[in-house]
Tab-separated table of C-alpha atoms in Angstrom:
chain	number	residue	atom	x	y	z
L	1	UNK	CA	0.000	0.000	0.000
L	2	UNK	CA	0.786	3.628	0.907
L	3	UNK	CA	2.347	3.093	3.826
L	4	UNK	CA	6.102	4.296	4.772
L	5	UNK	CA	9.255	2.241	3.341
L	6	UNK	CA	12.510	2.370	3.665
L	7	UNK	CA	15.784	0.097	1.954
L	8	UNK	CA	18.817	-0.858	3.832
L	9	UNK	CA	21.320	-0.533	1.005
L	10	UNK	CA	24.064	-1.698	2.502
L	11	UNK	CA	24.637	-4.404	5.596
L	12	UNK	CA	23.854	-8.418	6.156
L	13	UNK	CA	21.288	-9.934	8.199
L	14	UNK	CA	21.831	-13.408	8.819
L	15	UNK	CA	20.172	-14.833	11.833
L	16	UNK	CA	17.079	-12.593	12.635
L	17	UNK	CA	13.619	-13.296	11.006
L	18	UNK	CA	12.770	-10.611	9.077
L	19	UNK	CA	8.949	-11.833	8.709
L	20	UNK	CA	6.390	-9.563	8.349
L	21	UNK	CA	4.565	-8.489	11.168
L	22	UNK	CA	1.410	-10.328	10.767
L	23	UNK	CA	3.718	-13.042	11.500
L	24	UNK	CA	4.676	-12.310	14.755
L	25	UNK	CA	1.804	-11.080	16.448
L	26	UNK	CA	2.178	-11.358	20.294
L	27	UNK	CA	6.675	-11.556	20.808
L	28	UNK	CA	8.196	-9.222	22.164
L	29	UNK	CA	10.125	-7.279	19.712
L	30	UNK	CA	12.883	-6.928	22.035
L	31	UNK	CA	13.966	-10.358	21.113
L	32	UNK	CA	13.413	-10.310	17.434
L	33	UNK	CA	16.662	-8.831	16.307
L	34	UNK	CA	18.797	-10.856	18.695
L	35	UNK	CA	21.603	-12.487	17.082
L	36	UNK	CA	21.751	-9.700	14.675
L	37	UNK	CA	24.385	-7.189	15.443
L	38	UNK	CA	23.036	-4.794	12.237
L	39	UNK	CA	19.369	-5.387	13.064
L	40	UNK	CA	19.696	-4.726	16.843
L	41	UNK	CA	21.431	-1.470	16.290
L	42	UNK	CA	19.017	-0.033	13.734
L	43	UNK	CA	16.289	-0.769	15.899
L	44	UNK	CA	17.598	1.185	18.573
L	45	UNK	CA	18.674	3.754	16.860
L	46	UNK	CA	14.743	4.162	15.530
L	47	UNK	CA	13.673	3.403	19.364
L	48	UNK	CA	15.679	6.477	20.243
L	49	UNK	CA	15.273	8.810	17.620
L	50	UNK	CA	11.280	8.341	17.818
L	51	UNK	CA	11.183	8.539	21.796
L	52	UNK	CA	12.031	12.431	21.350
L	53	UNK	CA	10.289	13.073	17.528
L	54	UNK	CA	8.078	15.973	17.103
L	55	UNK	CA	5.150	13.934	16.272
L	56	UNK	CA	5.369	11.344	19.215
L	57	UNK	CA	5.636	14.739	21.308
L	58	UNK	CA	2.530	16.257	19.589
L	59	UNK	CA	0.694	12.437	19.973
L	60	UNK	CA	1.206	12.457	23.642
L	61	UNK	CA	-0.434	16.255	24.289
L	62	UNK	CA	-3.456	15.063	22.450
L	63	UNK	CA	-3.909	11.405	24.586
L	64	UNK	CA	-2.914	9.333	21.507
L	65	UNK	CA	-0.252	6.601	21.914
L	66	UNK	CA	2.973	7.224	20.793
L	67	UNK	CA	4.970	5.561	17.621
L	68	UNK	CA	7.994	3.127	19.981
L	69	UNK	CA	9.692	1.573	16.820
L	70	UNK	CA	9.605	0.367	13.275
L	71	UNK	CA	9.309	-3.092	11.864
L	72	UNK	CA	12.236	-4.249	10.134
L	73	UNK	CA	11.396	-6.882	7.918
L	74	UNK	CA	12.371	-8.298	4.394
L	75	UNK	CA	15.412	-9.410	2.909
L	76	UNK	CA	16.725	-9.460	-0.547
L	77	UNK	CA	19.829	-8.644	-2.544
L	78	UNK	CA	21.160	-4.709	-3.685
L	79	UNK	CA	19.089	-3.536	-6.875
L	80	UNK	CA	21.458	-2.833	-9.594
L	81	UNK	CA	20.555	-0.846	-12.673
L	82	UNK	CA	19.920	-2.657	-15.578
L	83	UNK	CA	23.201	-3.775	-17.261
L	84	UNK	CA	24.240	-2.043	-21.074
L	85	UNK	CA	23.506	-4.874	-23.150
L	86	UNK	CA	19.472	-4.444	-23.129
L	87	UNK	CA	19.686	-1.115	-22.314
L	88	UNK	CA	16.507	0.403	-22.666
L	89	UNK	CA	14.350	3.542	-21.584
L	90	UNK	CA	11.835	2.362	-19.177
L	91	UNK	CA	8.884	4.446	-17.416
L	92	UNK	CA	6.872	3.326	-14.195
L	93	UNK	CA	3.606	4.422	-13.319
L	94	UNK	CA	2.361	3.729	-9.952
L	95	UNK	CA	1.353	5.128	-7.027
L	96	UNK	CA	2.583	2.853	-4.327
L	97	UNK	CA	6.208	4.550	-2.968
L	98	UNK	CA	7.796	0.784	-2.619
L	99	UNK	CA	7.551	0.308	-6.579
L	100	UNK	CA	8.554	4.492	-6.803
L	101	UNK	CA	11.635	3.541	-5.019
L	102	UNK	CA	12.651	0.113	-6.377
L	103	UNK	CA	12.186	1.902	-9.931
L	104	UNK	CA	14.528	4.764	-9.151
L	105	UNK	CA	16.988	2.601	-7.977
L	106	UNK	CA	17.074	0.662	-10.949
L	107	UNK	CA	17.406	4.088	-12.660
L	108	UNK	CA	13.909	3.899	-13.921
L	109	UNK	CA	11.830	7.214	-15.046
L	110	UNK	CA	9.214	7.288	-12.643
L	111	UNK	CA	5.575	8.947	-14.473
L	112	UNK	CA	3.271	10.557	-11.750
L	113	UNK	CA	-0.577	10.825	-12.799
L	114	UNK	CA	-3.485	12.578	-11.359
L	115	UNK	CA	-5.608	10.313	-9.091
L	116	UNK	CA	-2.934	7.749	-8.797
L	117	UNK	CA	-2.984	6.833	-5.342
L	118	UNK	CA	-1.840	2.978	-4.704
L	119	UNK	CA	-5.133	2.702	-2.683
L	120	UNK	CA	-8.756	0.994	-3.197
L	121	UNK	CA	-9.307	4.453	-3.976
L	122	UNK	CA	-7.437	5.107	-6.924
L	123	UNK	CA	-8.046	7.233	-10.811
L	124	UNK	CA	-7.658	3.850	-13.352
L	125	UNK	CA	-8.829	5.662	-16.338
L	126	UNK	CA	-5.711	8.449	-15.668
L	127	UNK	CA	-3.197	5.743	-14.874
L	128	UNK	CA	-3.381	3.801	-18.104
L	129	UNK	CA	-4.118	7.046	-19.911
L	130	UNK	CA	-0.449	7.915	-18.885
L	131	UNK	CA	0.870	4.822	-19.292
L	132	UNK	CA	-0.180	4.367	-23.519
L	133	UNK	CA	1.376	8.072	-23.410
L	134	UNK	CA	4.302	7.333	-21.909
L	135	UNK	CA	4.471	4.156	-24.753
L	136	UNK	CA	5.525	6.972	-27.278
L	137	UNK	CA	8.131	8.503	-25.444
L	138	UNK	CA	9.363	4.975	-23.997
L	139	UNK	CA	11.046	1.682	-24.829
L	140	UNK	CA	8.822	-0.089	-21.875
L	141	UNK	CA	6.275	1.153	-19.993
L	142	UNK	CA	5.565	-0.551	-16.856
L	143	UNK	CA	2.224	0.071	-15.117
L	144	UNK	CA	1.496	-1.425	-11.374
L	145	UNK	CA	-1.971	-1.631	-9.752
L	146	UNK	CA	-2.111	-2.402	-6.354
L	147	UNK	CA	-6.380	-2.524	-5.463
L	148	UNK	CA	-6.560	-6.209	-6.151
L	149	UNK	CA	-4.104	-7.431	-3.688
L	150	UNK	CA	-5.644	-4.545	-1.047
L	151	UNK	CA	-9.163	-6.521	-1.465
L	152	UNK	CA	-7.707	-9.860	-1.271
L	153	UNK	CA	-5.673	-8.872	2.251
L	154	UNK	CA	-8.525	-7.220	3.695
L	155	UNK	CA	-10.352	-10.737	2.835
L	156	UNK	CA	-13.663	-8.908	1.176
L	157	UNK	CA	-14.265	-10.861	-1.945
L	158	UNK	CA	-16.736	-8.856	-3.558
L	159	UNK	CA	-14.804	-5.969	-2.973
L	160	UNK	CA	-12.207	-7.783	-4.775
L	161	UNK	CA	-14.547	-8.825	-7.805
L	162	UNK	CA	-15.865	-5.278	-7.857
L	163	UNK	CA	-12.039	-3.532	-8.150
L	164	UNK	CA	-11.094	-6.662	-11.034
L	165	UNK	CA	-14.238	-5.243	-13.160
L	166	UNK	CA	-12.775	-1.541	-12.423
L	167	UNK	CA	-9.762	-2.808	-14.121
L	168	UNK	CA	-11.150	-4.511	-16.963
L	169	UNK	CA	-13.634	-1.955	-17.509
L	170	UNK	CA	-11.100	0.837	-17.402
L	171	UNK	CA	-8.154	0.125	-17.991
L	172	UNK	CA	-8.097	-3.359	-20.044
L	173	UNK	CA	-10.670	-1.776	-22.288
L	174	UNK	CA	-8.511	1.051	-22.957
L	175	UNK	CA	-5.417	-1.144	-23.908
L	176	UNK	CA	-7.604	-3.016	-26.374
L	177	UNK	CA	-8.935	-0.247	-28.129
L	178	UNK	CA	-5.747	1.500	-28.285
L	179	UNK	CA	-3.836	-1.530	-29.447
L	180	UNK	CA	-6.341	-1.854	-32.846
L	181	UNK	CA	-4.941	1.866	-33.305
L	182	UNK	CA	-1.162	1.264	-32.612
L	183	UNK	CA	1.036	1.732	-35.683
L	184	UNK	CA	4.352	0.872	-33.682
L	185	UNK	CA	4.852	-3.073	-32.979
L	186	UNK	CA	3.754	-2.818	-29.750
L	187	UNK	CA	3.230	-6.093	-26.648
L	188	UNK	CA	1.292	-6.206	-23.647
L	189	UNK	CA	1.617	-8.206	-20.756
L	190	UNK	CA	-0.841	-8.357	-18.113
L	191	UNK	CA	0.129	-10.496	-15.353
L	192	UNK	CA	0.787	-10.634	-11.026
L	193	UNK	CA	3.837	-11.280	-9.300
L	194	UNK	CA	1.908	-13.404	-6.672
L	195	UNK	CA	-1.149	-14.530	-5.670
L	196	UNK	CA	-3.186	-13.191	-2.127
L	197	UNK	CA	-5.818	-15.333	-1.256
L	198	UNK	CA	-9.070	-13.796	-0.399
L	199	UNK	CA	-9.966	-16.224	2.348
L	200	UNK	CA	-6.905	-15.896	4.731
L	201	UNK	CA	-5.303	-12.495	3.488
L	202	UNK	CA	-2.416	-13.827	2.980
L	203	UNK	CA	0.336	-14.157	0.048
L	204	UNK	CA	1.299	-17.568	-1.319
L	205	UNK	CA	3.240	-18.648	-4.056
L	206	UNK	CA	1.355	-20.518	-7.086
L	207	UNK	CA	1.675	-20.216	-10.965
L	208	UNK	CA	0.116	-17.063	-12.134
L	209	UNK	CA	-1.897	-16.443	-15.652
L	210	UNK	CA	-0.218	-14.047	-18.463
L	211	UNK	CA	-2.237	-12.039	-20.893
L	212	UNK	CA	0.178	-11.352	-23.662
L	213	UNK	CA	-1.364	-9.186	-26.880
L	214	UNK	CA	0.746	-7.709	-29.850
L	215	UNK	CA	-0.407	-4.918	-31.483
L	216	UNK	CA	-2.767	-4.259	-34.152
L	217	UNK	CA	-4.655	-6.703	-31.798
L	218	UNK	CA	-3.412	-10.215	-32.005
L	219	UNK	CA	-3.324	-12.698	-29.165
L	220	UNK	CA	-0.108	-13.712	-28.294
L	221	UNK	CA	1.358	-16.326	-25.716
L	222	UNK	CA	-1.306	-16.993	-23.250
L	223	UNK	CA	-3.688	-18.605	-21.595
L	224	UNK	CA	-7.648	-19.085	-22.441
L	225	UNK	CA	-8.869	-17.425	-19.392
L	226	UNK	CA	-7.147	-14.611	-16.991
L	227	UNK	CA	-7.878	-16.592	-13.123
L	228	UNK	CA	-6.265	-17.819	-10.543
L	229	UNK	CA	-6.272	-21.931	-12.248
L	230	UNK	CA	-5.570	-20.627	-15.048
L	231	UNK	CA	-1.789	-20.431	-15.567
L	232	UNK	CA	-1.738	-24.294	-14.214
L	233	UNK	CA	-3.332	-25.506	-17.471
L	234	UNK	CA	-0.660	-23.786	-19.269
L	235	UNK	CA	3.248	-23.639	-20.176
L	236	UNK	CA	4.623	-22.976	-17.105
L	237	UNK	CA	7.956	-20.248	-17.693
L	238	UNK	CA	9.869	-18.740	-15.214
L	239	UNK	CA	11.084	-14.834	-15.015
L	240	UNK	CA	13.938	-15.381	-16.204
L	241	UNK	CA	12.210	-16.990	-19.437
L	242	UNK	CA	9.499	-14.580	-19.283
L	243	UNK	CA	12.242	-11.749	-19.581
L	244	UNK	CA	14.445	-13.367	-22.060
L	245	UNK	CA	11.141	-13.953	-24.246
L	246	UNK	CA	10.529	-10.051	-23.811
L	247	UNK	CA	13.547	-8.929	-24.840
């Protein structure tokens, strides 16, 4: 979602568990970290700094409960930018600030539209609207929605069936039309890094569908149908092969 991130660019963790926090509901933080020189010291370092912060001051005058500490959580390897031998211009249009700041890390051109929140609450229409514009100007345009995922954590399903006709009403709709239009050879792929299951709210890892079109509008590699069971029934590729195939 919207809510604040930060990357540790440099340093090893190798002993805490750097789970999420729905994870670890109920332990006492002060044991998380132990074992974990880096860890330990960051979280004290937050500890202190937000014991004294303007806004925990400002909290405390008005009877709300003050901000202790920060969850430190998720591990993964430096982002580098993309090497010289596919170098291309790529644009990002989101509005959720992790993608923002994993895209201007990789050195990525990062396209702000009107409306474009990262919420449930969120301008579609203006966020694919920017992202076919951005198609003349760019090599690859890459164009992240968030709302699905939001629904499936917050375990509503009709919430989440209601935001998935948003998106094909909105914004698929306006990728087909434009796509009978485009004069450039132009491909789409519409696909989810995970799945989130609407039942438990939670992330697990399965196969997920690919809608792949190439412009003037001609199906390309995919499946049938765009669901969940869908990318079982068909050739299974990994990123890797995904990317190589893109390039």
């Amino acid at each position: 979602g919207v809510g604040g991130h930060a990357f540790l660019l440099k340093g090893k963790t190798r002993f805490a568990s750097l789970e999420s926090p729905d994870k670890k509901l109920g332990y006492d933080v002060d044991y998380l970290y132990r074992g974990d020189k880096l860890c330990e010291t960051i979280h004290q370092q937050i500890e202190k700094a937000l014991k004294s912060h303007p806004v925990n001051m400002s909290r405390l005058l008005k009877g709300k409960p003050m901000i202790h500490s920060a969850w430190i959580w998720g591990r993964g390897q430096l982002v580098k930018k993309d090497a010289t031998k596919h170098k291309m211009d790529v644009a990002v249009v989101t509005g959720t600030p992790l993608v923002k700041g994993l895209a201007k890390l990789k050195g990525y051109t990062i396209i702000n539209a009107d409306g474009v929140t990262g919420t449930l609450v969120t301008n579609y229409k203006n966020k694919i609207r920017a992202s076919l514009e951005a198609l003349n100007q760019f090599d690859v345009v890459y164009c992240h929605v968030k709302s699905p995922d939001l629904a499936s954590h917050l375990k509503d399903v009709d919430l989440k069936i209601k935001v998935i006709e948003t998106i094909d009403k909105e914004m698929i709709a306006s990728i087909y039309e434009s796509l009978k239009e485009c004069v450039h050879p132009t491909e789409v792929y519409v696909l989810s890094d995970l799945g989130t299951c609407s039942q438990s709210g939670e992330h697990f890892a399965d196969v997920v569908p690919c809608l792949h079109a190439i412009a003037p509008w001609q199906r390309g590699y995919n499946t049938e149908e765009f669901d969940e069971n869908a990318g079982k029934s068909s050739v299974i590729l990994d990123d890797k092969q995904w990317i190589k195939r893109f390039l």
